[in-house]
Coordinates of C-alpha atoms in Angstrom, one line a residue:
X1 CA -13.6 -5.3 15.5
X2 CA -12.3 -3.9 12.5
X3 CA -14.6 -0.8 10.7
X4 CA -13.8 -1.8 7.6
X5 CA -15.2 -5.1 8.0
X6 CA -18.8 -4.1 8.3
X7 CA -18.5 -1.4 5.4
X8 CA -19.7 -2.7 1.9
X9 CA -17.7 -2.9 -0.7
X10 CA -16.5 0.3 -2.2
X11 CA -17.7 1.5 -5.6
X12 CA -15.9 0.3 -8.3
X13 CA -16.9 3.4 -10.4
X14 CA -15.9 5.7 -7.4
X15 CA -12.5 5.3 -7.6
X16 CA -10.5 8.3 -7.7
X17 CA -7.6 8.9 -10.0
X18 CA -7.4 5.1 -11.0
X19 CA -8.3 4.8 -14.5
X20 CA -5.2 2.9 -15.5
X21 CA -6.0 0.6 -12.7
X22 CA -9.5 0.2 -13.4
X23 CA -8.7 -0.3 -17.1
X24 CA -6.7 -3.5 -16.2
X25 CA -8.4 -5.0 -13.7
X26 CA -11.6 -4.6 -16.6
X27 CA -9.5 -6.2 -18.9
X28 CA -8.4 -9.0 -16.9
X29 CA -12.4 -9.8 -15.8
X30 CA -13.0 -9.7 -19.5
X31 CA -10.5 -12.5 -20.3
X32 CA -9.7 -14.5 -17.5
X33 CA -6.3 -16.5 -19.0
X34 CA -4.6 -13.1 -18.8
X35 CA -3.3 -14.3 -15.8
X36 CA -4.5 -11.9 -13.4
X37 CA -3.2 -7.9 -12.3
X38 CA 0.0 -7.5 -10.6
X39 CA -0.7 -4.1 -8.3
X40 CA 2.7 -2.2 -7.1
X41 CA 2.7 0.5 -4.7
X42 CA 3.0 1.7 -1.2
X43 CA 1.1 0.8 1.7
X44 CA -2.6 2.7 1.9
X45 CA -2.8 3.5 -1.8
X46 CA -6.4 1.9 -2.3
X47 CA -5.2 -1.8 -3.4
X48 CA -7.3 -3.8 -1.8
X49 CA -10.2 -1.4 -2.1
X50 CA -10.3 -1.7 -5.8
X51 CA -9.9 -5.7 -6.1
X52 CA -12.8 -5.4 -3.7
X53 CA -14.5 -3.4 -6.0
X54 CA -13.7 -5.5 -8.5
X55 CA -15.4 -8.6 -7.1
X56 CA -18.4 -6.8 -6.3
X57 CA -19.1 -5.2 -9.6
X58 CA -19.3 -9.3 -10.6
X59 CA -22.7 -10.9 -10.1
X60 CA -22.0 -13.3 -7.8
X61 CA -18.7 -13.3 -7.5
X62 CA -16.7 -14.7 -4.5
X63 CA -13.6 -12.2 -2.7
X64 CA -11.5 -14.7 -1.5
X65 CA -8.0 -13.7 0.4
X66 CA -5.2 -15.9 0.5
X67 CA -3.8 -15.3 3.8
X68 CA 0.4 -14.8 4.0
X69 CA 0.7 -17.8 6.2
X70 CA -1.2 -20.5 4.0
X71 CA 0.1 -23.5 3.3
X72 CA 0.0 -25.1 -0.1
X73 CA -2.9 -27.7 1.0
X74 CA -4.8 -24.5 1.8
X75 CA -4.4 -22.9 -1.3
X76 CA -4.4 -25.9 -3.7
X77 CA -6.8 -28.4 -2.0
X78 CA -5.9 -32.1 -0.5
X79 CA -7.3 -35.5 -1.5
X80 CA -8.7 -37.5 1.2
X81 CA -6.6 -41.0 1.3
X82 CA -8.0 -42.2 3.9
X83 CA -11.6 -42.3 2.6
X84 CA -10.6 -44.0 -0.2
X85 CA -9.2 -46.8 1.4
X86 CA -11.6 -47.3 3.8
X87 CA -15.4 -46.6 1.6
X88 CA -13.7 -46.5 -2.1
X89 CA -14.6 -43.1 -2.4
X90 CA -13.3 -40.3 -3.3
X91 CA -13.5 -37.4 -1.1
X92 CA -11.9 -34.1 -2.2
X93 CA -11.1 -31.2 0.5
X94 CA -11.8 -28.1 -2.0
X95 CA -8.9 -25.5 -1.4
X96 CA -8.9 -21.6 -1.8
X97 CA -8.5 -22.4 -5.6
X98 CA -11.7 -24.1 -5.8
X99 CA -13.2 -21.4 -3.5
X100 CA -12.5 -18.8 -6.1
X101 CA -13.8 -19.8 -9.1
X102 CA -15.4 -17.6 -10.6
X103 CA -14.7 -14.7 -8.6
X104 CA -11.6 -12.8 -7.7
X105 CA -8.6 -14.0 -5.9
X106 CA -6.6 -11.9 -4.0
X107 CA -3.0 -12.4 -2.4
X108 CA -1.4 -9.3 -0.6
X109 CA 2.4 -8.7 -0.5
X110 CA 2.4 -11.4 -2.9
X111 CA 6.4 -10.7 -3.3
X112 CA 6.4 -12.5 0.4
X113 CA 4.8 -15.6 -0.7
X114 CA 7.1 -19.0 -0.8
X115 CA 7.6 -19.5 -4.5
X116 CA 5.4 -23.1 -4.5
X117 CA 2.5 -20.8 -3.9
X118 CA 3.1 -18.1 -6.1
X119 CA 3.6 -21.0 -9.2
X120 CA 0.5 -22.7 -7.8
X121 CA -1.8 -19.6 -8.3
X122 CA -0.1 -18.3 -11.6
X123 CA -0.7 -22.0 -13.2
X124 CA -4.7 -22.2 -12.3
X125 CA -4.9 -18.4 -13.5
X126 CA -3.8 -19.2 -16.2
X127 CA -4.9 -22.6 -17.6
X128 CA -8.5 -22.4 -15.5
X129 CA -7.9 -25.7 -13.8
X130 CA -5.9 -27.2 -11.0
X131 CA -5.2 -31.1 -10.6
X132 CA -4.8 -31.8 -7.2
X133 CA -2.6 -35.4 -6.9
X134 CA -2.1 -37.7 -4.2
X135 CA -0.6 -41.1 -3.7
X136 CA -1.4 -42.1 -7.3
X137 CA -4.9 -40.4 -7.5
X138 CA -6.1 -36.9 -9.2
X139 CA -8.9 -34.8 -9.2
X140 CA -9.3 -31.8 -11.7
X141 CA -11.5 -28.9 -10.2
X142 CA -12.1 -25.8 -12.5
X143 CA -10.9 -22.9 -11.1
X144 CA -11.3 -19.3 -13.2
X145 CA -11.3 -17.0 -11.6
X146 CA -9.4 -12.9 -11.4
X147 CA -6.0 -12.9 -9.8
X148 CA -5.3 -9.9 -8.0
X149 CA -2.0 -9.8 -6.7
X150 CA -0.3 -6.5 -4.8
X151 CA 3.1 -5.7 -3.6
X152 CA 5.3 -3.0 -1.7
X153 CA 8.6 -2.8 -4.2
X154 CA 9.8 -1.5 -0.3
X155 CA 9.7 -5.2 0.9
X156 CA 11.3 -6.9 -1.8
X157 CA 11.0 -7.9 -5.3
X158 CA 9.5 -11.2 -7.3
X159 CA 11.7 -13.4 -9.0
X160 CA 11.7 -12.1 -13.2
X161 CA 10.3 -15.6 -13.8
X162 CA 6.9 -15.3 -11.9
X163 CA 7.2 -11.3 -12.5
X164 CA 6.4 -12.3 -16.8
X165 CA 3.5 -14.9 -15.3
X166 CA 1.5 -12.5 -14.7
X167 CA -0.5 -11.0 -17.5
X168 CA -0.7 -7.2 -16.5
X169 CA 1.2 -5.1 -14.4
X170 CA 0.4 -1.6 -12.7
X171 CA 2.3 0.4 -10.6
X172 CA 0.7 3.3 -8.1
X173 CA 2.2 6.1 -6.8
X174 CA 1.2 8.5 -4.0
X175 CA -0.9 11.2 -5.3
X176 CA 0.9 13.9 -7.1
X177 CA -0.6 16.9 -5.4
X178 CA -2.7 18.0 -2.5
X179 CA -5.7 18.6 -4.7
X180 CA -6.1 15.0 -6.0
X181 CA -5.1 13.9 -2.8
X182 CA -8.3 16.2 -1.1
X183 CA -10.5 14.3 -4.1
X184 CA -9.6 11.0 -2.6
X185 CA -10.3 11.9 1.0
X186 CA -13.7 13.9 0.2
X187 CA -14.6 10.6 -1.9
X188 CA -13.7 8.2 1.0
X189 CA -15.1 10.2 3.7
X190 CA -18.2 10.5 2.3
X191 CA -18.7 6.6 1.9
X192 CA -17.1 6.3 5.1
X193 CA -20.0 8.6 6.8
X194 CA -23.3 7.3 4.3
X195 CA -21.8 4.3 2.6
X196 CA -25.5 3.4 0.9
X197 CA -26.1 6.9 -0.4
X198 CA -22.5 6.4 -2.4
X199 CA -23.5 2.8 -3.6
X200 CA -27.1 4.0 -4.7
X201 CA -25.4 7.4 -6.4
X202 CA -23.2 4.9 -8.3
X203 CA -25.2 1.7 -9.0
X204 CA -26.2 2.6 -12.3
X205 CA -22.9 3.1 -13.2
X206 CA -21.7 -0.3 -12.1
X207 CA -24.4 -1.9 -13.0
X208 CA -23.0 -0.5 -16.8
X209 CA -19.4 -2.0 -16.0
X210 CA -20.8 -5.3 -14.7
X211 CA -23.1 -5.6 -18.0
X212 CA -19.8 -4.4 -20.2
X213 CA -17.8 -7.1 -18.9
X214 CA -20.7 -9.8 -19.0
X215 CA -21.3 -8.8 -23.0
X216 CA -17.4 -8.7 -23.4
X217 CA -17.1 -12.5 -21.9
X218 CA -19.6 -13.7 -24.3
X219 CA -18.0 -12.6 -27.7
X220 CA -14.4 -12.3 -26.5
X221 CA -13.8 -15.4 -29.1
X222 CA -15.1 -13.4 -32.0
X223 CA -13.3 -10.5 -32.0
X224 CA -10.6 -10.6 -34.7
X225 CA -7.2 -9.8 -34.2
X226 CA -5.9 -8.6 -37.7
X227 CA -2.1 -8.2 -39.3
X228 CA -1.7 -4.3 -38.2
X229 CA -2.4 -5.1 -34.4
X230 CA -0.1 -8.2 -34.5
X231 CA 2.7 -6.5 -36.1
X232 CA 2.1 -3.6 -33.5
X233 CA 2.9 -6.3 -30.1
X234 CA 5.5 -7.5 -32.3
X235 CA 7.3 -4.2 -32.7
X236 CA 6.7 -2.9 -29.2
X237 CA 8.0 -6.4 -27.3
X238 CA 10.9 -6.4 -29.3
X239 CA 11.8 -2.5 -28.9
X240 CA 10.8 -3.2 -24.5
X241 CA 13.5 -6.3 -25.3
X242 CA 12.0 -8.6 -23.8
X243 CA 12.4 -12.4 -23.6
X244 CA 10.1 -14.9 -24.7
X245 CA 6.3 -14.1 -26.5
X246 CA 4.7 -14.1 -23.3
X247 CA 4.5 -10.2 -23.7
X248 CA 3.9 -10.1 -27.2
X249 CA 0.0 -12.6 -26.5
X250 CA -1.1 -10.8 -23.5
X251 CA -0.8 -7.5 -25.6
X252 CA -2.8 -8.9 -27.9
X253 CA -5.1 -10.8 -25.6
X254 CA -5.8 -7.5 -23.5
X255 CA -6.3 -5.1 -26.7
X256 CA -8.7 -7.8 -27.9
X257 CA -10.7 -7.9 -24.3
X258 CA -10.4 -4.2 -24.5
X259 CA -12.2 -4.4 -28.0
X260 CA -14.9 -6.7 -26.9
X261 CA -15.3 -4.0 -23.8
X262 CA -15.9 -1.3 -25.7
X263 CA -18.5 -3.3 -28.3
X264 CA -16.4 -3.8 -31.3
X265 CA -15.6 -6.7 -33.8
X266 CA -11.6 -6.2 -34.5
X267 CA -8.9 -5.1 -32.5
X268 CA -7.4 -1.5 -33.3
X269 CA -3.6 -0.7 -33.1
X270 CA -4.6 1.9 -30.8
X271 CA -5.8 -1.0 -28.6
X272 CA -2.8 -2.2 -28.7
X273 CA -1.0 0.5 -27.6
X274 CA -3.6 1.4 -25.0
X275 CA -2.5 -2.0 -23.2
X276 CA 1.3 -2.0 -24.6
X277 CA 2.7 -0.2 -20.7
X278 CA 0.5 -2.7 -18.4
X279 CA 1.9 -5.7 -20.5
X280 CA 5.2 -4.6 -20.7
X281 CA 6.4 -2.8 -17.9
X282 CA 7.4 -5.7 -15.6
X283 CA 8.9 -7.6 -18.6
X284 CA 11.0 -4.5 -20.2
X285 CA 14.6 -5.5 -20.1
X286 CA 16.8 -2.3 -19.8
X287 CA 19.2 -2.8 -22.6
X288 CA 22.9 -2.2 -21.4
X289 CA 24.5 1.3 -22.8
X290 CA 27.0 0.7 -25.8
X291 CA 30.8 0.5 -24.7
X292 CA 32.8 4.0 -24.4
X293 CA 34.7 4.8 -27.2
X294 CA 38.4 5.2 -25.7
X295 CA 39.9 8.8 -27.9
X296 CA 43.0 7.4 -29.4
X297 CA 45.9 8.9 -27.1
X298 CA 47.6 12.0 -28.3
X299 CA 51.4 11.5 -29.6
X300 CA 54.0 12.2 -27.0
X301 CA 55.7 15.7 -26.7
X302 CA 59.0 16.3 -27.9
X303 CA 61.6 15.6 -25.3
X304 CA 63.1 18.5 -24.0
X305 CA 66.6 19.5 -23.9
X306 CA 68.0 18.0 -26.8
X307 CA 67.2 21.0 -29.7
X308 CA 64.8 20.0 -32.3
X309 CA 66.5 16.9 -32.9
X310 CA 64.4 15.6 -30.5
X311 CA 66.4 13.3 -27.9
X312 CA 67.2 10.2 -30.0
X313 CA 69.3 8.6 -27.6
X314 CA 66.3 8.3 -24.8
X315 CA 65.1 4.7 -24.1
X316 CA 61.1 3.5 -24.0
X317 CA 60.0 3.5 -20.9
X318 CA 60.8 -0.3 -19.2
X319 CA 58.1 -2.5 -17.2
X320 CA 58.8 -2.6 -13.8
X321 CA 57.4 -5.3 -11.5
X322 CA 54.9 -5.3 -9.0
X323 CA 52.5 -7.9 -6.1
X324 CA 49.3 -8.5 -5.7
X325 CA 48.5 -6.4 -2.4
X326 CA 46.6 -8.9 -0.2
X327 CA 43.2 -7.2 1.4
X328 CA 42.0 -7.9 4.7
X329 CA 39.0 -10.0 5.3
X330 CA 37.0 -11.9 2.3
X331 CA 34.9 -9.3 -0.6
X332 CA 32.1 -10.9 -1.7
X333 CA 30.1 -9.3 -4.8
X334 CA 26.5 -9.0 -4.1
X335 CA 23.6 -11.5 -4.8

């Protein structure tokens, strides 16, 4: 039996050296249609522990795990044919989708997952809903809920086109030094050894975060997002080069959930910029260094031999033929 299994969730308030992370995975509770947190890092750098935490700090909330090996009828749902035709009624088999709503979603190694999936998850994340067709019937299930996706970079990348569908990006690195790394293993040791003596020394905390993000759903809609915050996203997509305006409306969308967070009516530019890295970092296009200027070639030196005449009677220098040298084997440039 696995240890971890019979632990409670971890603290979301607990987490050490994380704000960043904490920060985004706030912002994407706040305001759902972010389409989710894309979490990249090496193995055993708290990942899981803080979507966890994330789900837990949510009243209610379902943690639901979409296993690597699922297949699209698990994820999406399936409509029963067969009852149809044989009662006239409509029987739909709810999918992980449907299990999820309103809680948190979360897909490990997400960089692993057959493309179908990984469309199928950023589309309900995104729009809320999920049509499930079959045979010429449809049923539409809501389906809100927090996508948590994490990755290795060591085990492969995700396509650029599902990398922009997802609304926020953080990367995590090993800790930096053996002190912060001591902070981690003092905080996890001691919820490890008296795991209800952590929650209880924290509760009020999260219970603080879990009423934040409950006040921040509810007037997410009426916090305005003025001219100097637009023109900010505007100016910072198009420095990161990036394509489309995907980038350009999550900035916006996060600094405004991060306005409703912290209690206020309009969006700041230092909102904006306070999001700018998380929205843009897996959409920044590196642009390509400018061409080399080639120095004009220095004039030839005067031919010896000939006085300072120069030797007038030399010839340019005549093209001389050549062939193609044949390599062995086939070269192939890589994918």
């Amino acid at each position: 039996m696995n240890p971890e299994t019979e632990l409670p969730a971890y603290p979301f308030s607990a987490l050490v050296g994380q704000p960043r992370l904490q920060q985004a995975l706030l912002l994407a509770a706040v305001d759902e249609s972010l389409g989710g947190v894309l979490i990249s890092g090496p193995r055993g750098t708290a990942k899981s522990t803080a979507a966890r935490a994330l789900a837990a700090l949510l009243p209610g909330a379902p943690f639901v795990t979409l296993p690597l090996a699922a297949s699209l009828e698990q994820l999406v749902g399936t409509l029963d044919v067969e009852d149809v035709l044989r009662d006239g009624r409509l029987r739909f088999k709810p999918g992980l989708l449907a299990r999820a709503h309103g809680g948190v979603l979360y897909v490990d190694e997400v960089n692993l997952l057959p493309d179908a999936l990984v469309d199928a998850l950023l589309d309900a994340a995104a729009s809320g809903v999920h049509t499930v067709e079959r045979d010429g019937i449809s049923e539409r299930h809501a389906s809100r809920f927090v996508l948590v996706g994490t990755m290795n970079p060591e085990e492969g990348e995700l396509r650029p086109q599902l990398l922009d569908r997802f609304g926020l990006s953080v990367v995590i690195a090993n800790p930096a030094d053996t002190a912060a790394r001591q902070a981690i293993l003092r905080a996890r040791l001691a919820f490890d050894r008296d795991p209800q003596r952590v929650l209880a020394e924290h509760a009020a905390h999260d219970a603080a975060l879990a009423q934040a993000v409950a006040t921040a759903r509810a007037r997410l809609d009426t916090v305005d997002v003025g001219d100097a915050a637009l023109a900010r996203a505007a100016d910072l997509a198009h420095a990161a080069g990036v394509d489309g305006l995907r980038a350009d409306l999550v900035m916006l969308r996060a600094a405004r959930a991060l306005a409703a967070l912290d209690g206020r009516d309009a969006v700041r530019v230092q909102d904006v910029d306070a999001v700018a890295d998380d929205a843009l970092l897996h959409r920044r296009r590196h642009p390509a260094p400018p061409p080399a200027v080639r120095p004009e070639a220095p004039p030839p030196p005067p031919a010896s031999g000939s006085g300072g005449d120069g030797d007038w009677g030399a010839l340019p220098p005549q093209p001389a033929g050549f062939e193609t040298a044949s390599l062995p084997g086939t070269w192939r440039p890589k994918a």
